[in-house]
Tab-separated table of C-alpha atoms in Angstrom:
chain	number	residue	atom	x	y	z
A	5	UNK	CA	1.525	-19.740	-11.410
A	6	UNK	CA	3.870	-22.775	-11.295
A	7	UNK	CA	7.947	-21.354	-11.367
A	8	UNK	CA	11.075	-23.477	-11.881
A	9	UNK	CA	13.086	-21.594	-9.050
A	10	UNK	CA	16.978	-20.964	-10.127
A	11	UNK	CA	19.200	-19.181	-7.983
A	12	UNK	CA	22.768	-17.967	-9.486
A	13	UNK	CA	25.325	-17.052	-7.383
A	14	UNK	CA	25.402	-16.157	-3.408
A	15	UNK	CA	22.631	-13.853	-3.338
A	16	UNK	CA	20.487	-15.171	-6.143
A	17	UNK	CA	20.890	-18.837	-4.118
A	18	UNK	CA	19.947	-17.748	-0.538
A	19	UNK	CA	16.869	-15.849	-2.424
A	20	UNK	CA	15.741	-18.780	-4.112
A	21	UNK	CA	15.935	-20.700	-1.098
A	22	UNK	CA	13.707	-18.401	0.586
A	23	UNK	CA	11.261	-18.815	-2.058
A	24	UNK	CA	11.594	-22.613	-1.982
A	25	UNK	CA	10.916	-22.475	1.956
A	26	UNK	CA	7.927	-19.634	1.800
A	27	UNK	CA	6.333	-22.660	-1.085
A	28	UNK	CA	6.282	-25.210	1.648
A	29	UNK	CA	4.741	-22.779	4.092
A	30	UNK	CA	1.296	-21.749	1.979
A	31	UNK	CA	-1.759	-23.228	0.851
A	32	UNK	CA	-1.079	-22.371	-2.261
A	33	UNK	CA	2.245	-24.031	-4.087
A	34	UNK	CA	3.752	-21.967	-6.789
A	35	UNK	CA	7.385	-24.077	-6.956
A	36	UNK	CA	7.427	-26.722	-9.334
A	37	UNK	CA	11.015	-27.495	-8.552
A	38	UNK	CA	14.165	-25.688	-7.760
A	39	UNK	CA	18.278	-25.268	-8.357
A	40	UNK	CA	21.061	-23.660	-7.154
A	41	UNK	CA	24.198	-22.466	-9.308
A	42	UNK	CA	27.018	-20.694	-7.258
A	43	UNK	CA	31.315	-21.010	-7.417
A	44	UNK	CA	31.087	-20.849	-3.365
A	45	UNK	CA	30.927	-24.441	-1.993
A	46	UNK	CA	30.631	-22.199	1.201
A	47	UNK	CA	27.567	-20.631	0.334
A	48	UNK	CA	26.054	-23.454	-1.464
A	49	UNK	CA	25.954	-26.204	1.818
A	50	UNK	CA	24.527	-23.060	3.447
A	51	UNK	CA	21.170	-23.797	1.918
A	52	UNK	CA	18.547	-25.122	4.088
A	53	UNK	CA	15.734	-26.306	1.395
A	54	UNK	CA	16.656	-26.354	-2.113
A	55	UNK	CA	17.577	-30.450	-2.656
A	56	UNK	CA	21.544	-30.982	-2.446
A	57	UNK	CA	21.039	-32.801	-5.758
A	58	UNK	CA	19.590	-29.057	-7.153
A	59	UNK	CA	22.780	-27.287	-5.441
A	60	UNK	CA	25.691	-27.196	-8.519
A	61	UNK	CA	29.036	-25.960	-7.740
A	62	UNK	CA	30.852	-24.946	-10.631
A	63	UNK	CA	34.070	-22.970	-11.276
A	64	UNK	CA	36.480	-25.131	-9.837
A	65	UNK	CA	39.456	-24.100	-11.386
A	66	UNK	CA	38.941	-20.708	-11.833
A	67	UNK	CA	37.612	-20.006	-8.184
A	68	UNK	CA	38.767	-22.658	-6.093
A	69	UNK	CA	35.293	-23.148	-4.757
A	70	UNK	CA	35.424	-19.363	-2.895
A	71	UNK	CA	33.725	-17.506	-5.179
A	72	UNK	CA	35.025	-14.714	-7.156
A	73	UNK	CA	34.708	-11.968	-4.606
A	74	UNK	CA	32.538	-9.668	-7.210
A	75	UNK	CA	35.205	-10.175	-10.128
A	76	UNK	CA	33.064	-10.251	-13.260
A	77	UNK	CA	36.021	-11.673	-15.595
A	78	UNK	CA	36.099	-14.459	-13.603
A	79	UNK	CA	32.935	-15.370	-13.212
A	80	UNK	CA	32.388	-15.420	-16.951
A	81	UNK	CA	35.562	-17.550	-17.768
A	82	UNK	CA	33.827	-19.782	-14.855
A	83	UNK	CA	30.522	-19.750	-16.734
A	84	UNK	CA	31.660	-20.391	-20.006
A	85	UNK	CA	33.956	-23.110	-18.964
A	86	UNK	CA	31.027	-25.064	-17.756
A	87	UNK	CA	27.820	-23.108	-19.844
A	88	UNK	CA	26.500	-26.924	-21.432
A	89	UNK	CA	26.818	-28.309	-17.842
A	90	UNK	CA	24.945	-25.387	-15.854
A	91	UNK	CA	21.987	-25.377	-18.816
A	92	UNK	CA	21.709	-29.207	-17.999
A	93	UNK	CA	21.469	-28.586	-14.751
A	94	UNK	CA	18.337	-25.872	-15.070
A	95	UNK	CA	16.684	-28.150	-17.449
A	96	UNK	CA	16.776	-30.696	-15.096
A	97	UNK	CA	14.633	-28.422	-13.196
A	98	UNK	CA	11.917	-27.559	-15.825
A	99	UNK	CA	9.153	-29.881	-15.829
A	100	UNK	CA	5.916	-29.973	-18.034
A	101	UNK	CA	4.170	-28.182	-15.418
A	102	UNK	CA	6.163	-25.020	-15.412
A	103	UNK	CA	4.692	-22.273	-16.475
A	104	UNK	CA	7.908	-19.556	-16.129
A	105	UNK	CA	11.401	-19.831	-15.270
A	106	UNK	CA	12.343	-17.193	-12.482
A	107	UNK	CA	16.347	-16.596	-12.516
A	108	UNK	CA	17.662	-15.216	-8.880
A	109	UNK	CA	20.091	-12.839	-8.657
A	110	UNK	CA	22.603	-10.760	-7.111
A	111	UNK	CA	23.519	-8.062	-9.384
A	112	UNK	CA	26.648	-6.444	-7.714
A	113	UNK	CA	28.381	-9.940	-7.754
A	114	UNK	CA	30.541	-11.608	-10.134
A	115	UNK	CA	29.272	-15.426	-10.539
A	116	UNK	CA	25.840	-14.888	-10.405
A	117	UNK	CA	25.104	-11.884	-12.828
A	118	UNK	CA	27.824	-12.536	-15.698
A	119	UNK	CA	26.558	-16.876	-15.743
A	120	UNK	CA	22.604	-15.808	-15.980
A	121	UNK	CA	22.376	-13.955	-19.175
A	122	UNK	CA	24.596	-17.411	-20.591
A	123	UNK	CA	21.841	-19.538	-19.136
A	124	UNK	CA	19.121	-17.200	-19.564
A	125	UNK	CA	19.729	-16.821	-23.223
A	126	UNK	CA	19.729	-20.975	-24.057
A	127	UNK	CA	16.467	-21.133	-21.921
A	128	UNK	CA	14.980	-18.399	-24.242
A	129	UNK	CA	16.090	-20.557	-27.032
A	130	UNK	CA	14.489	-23.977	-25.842
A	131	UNK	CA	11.304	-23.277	-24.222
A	132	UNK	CA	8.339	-21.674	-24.925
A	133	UNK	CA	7.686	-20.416	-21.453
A	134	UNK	CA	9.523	-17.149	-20.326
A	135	UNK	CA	12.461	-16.822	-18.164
A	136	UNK	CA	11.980	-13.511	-15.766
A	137	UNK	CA	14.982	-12.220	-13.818
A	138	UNK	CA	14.477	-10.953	-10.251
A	139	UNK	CA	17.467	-8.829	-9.299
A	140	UNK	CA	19.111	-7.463	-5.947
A	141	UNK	CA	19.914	-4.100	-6.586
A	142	UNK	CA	22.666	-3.335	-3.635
A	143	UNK	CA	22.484	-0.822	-1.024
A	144	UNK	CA	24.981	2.664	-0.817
A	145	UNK	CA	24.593	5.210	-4.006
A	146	UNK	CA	26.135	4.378	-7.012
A	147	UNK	CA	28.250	7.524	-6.839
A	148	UNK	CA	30.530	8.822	-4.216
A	149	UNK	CA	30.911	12.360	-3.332
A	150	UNK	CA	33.599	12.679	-5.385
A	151	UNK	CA	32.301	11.586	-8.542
A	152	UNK	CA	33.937	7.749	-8.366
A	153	UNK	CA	32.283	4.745	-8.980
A	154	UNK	CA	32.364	1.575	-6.663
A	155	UNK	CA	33.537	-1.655	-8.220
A	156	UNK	CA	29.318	-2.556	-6.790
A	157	UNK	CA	28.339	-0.084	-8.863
A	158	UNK	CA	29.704	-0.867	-12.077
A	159	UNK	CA	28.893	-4.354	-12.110
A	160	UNK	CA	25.321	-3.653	-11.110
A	161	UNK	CA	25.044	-1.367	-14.656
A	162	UNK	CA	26.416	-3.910	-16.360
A	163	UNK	CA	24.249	-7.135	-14.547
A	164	UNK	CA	20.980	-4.484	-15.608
A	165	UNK	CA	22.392	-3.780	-19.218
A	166	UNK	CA	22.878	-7.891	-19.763
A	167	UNK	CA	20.373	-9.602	-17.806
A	168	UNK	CA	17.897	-7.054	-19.292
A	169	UNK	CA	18.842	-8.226	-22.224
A	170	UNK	CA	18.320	-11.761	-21.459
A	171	UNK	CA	15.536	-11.951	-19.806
A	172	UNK	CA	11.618	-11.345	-20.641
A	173	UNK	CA	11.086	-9.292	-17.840
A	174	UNK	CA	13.846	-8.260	-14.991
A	175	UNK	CA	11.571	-7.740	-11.390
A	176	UNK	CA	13.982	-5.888	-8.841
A	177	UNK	CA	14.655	-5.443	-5.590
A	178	UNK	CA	16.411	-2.302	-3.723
A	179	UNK	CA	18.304	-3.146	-0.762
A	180	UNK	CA	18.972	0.655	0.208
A	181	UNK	CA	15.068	1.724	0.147
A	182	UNK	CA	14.381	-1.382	2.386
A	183	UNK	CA	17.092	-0.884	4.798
A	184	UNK	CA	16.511	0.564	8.344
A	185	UNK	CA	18.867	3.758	9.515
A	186	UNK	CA	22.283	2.698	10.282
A	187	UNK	CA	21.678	-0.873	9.028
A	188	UNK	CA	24.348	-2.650	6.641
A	189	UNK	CA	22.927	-5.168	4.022
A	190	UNK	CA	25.786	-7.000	4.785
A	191	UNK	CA	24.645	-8.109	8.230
A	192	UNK	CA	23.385	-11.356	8.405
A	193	UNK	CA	20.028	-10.648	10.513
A	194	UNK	CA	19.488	-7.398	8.400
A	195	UNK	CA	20.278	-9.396	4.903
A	196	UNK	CA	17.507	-12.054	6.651
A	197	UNK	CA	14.904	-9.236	7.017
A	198	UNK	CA	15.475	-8.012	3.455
A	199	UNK	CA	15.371	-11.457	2.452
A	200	UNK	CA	11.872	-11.692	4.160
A	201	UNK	CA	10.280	-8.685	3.083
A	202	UNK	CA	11.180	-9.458	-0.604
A	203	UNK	CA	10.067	-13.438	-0.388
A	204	UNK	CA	7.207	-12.046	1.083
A	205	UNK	CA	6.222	-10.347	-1.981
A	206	UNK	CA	7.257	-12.442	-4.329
A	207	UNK	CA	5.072	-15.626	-2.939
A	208	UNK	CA	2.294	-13.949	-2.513
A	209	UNK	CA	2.374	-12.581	-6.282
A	210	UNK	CA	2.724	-15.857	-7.618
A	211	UNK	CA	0.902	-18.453	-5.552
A	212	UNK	CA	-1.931	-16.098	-6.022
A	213	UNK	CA	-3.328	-17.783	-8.931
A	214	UNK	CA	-2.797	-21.154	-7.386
A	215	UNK	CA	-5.853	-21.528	-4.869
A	216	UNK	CA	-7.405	-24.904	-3.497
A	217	UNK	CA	-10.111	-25.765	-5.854
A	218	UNK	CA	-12.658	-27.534	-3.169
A	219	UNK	CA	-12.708	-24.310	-1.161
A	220	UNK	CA	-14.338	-21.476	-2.803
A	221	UNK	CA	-13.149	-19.968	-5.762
A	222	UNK	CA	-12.232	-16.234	-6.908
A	223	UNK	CA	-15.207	-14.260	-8.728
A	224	UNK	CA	-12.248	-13.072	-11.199
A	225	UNK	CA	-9.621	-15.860	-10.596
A	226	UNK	CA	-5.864	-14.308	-11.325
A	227	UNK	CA	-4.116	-17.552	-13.460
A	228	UNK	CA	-0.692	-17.684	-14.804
A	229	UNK	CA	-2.048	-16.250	-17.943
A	230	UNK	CA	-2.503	-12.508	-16.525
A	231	UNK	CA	0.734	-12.951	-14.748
A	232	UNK	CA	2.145	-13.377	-17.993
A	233	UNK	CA	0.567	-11.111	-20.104
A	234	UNK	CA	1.210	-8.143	-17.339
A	235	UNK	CA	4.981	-9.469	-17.244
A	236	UNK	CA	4.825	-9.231	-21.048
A	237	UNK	CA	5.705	-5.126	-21.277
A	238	UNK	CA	9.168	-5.984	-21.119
A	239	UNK	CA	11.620	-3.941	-18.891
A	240	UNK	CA	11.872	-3.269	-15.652
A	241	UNK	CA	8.754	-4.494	-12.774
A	242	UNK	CA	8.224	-3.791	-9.207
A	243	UNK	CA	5.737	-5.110	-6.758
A	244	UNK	CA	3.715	-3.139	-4.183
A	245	UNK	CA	2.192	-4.787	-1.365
A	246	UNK	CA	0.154	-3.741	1.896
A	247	UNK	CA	-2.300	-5.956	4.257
A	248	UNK	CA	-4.753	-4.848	6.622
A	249	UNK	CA	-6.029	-6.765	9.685
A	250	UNK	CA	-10.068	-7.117	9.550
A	251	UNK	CA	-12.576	-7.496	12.403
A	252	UNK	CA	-15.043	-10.174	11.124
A	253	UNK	CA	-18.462	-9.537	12.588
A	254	UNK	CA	-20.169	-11.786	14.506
A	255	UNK	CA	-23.949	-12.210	16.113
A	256	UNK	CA	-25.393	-14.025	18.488
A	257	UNK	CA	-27.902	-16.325	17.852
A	258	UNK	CA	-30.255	-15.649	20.565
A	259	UNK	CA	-29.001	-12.324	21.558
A	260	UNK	CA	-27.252	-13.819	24.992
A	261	UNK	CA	-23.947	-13.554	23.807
A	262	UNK	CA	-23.604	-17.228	22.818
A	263	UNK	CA	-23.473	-19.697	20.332
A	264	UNK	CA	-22.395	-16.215	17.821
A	265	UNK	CA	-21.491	-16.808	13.996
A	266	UNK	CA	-20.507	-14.669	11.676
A	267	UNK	CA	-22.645	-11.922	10.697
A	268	UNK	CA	-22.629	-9.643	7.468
A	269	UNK	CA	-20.411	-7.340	5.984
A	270	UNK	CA	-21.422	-3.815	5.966
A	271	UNK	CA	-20.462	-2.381	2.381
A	272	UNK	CA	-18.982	0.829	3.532
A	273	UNK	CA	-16.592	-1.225	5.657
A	274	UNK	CA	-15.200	-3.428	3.064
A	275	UNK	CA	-15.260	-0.392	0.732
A	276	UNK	CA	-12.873	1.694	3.011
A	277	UNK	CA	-10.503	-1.273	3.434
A	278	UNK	CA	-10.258	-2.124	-0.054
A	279	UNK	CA	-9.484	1.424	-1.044
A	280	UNK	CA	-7.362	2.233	1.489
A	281	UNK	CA	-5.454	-0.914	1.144
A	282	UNK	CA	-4.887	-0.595	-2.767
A	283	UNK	CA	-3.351	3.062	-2.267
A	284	UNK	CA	-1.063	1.566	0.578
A	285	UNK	CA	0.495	-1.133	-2.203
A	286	UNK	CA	0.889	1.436	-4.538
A	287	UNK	CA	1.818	4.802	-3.517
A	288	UNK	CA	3.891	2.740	-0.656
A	289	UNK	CA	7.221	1.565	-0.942
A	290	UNK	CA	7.721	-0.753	-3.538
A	291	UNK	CA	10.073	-3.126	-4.222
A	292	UNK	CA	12.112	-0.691	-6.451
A	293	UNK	CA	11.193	2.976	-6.534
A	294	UNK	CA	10.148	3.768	-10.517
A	295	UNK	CA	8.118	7.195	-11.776
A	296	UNK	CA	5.072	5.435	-11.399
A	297	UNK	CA	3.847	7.356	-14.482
A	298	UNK	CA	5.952	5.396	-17.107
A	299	UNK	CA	4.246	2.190	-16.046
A	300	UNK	CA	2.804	0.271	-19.506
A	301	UNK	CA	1.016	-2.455	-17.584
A	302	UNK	CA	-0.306	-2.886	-14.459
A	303	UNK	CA	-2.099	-6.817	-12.206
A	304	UNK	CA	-4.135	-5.499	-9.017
A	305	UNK	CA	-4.970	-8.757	-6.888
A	306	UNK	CA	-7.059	-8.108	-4.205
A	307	UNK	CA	-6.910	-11.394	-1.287
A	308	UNK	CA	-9.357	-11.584	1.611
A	309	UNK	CA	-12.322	-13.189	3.072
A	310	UNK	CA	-14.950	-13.552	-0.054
A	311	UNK	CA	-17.441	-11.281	1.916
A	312	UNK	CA	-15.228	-8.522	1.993
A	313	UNK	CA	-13.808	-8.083	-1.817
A	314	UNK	CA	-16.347	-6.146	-2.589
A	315	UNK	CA	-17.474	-5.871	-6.397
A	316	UNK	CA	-17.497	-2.378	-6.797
A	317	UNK	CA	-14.462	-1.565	-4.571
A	318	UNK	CA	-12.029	-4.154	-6.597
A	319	UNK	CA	-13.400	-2.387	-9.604
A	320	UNK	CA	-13.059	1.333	-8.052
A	321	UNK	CA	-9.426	0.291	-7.235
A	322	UNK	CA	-8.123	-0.904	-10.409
A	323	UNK	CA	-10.136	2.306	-12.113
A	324	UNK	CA	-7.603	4.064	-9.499
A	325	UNK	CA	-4.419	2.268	-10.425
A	326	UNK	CA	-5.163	2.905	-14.413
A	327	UNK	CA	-5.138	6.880	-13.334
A	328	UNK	CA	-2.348	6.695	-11.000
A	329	UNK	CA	-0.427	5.280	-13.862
A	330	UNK	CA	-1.764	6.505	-16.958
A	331	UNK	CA	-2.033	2.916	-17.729
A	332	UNK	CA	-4.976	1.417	-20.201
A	333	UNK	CA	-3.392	-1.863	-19.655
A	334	UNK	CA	-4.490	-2.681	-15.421
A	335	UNK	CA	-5.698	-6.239	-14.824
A	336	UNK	CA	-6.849	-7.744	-12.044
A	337	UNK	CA	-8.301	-10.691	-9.767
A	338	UNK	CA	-9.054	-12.037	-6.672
A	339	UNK	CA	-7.639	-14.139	-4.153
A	340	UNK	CA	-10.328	-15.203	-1.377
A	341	UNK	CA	-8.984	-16.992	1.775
A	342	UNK	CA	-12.353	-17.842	3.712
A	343	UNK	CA	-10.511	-18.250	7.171
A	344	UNK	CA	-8.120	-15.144	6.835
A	345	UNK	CA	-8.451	-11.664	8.758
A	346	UNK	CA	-6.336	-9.695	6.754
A	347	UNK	CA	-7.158	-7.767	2.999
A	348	UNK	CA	-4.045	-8.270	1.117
A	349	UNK	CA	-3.425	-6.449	-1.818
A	350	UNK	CA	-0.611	-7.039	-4.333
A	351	UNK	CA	0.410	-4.681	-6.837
A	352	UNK	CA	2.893	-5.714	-10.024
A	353	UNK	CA	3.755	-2.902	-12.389
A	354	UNK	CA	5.669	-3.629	-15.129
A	355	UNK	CA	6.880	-2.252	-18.625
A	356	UNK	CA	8.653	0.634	-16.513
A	357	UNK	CA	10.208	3.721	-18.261
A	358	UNK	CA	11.825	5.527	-15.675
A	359	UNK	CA	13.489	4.459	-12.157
A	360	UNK	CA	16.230	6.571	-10.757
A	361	UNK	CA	18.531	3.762	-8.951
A	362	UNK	CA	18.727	2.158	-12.512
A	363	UNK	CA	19.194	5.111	-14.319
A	364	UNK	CA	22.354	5.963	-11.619
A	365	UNK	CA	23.883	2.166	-12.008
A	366	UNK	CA	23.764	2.246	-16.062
A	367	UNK	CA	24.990	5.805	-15.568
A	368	UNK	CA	27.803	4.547	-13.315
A	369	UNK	CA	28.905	1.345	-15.468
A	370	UNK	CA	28.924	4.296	-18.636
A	371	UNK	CA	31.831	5.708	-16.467
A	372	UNK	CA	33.800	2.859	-15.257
């Protein structure tokens, strides 16, 4: 599936620039093309692979070019001071080829989260492809012991209420289940390996329907379409993911130890990794923690060596993920890599009812 990458403020922009850089690394391309909208210069010339002709500062006068240190009021006089020029600079972005626009985001800040819904909205308006949000949820509980709210907090119910809004689908990301004990989100090599783990996810969910056509080609191919149409519930979405290293099998050709090649798959083998992968994704951590009950829609894509995805196993496991969710609506596909050791399977649930660290930011932005 082929994204026009936007990041919007701090966050949004480092996250988008991970996703640029994990493009250039794969097989399989999913960028079409990428920008960068932020009020910190500072942040912006920090960017190591989105084009500095993609990287817009804007919100000169109202933030000096240092941000707006999570004030929401300014960030919106800052994006509606410049909304025509910021929309300009997205389209620039969005080529023929595109088949979504993903939005990056921050959603305890104050430039990012109050100038996406703007943007967002216009983009709606003018193409025909959708525009999903992928939201940083931050870390620390939206409520103190003493019933107060953080300033964090409030904007993050707010970011959910409008970029919900905005968006066709909002795919998040908790910083607080991912982080280790005693770890900040605000240090720079833990924000990296948050960065990682979500980027991680991310790419693999959307390059996997982008495969090199001369090497051989999924039974059930996933394309942009069932991306899409699993995307198309609405609401919130999360991602599961898990991998498991494979020993290939090999025999020898005269039974000396030499000259081996690879030898067949037993079925019980690629059965057992195939199921025990899929229930790894999904009753795992996820990206955001939901009541995997109130899921209306579910993509299982299961990557590997061809000889190991299994027919009936890929069949067994989506047959699984309908029960697990109560879901009638569970597609699915494959993603062969013939020179990989790993099964890799990638679970997007979307269409969510229910997910406690949302319900706790609206419930804190009701009370500021």
């Amino acid at each position: 599936m082929k994204l026009t990458v936007c990041g919007f403020g701090g966050v949004g922009c480092r996250i988008a620039d991970r996703l640029v850089a994990a493009d250039g690394d794969r097989s399989r391309s999913f960028v079409v093309d990428s920008v960068a909208l932020d009020t910190d210069q500072r942040d912006l010339s920090s960017l190591e692979s989105i084009p500095d002709d993609r990287r817009h500062l804007y919100g000169v006068i109202e933030a000096e070019g240092a941000g707006v240190e999570g004030d929401r009021s300014v960030g919106a006089a800052a994006a509606d001071s410049e909304a025509t020029e910021l929309a300009n600079a997205v389209d620039d972005a969005v080529s023929s080829q595109t088949d979504a626009i993903l939005c990056c985001v921050g959603l305890a800040g104050g430039s990012g989260a109050t100038a996406l819904p703007r943007i967002a909205d216009e983009l709606r308006r003018v193409y025909d492809v959708p525009v999903y949000g992928l939201g940083i949820l931050p870390a620390g509980s939206p409520t103190a012991d003493d019933g107060s709210t953080s300033t964090a907090a409030r904007n993050t119910g707010r970011a959910l209420a409008d970029i919900g809004a905005a968006t066709d689908a909002l795919l998040l990301f908790d910083n607080e289940l991912w982080l280790g004990s005693g770890d900040s989100d605000t240090d720079p090599d833990t924000r990296d390996d948050l960065n990682e783990t979500l980027t991680t996810r991310v790419a693999a969910l959307f390059a996997a329907g982008e495969g090199d056509h001369d090497r051989q080609i999924a039974e059930r191919v996933v394309d942009a379409s069932e991306v899409q149409n699993t995307f198309a519930a609405g609401g919130i979405a999360t991602i599961g993911y898990a991998s498991q290293t494979i020993e290939r099998p090999t025999e020898s050709r005269f039974g000396l130890g030499i000259l081996e090649q690879e030898g067949e798959i037993d079925d019980t083998t690629a059965i057992k990794a195939i199921e025990t992968t899929s229930r790894r994704a999904v009753r795992g951590k996820l990206t955001v923690e939901i009541d995997r009950e109130s899921v209306q829609r579910g993509l299982l894509i299961v990557g590997g060596p061809p000889d190991w995805l299994n027919r009936r196993a890929v069949s067994d496991a989506r047959s699984w993920l309908a029960q697990e969710t109560g879901s009638v609506e569970i597609r699915g596909g494959d993603m062969p890599d013939p020179d990989g050791d790993t099964i890799t399977m990638i679970a997007l649930l979307t269409g969510v009812g229910s997910c406690p660290r949302v319900n706790a930011f609206r419930a804190a932005a009701d009370r500021g």
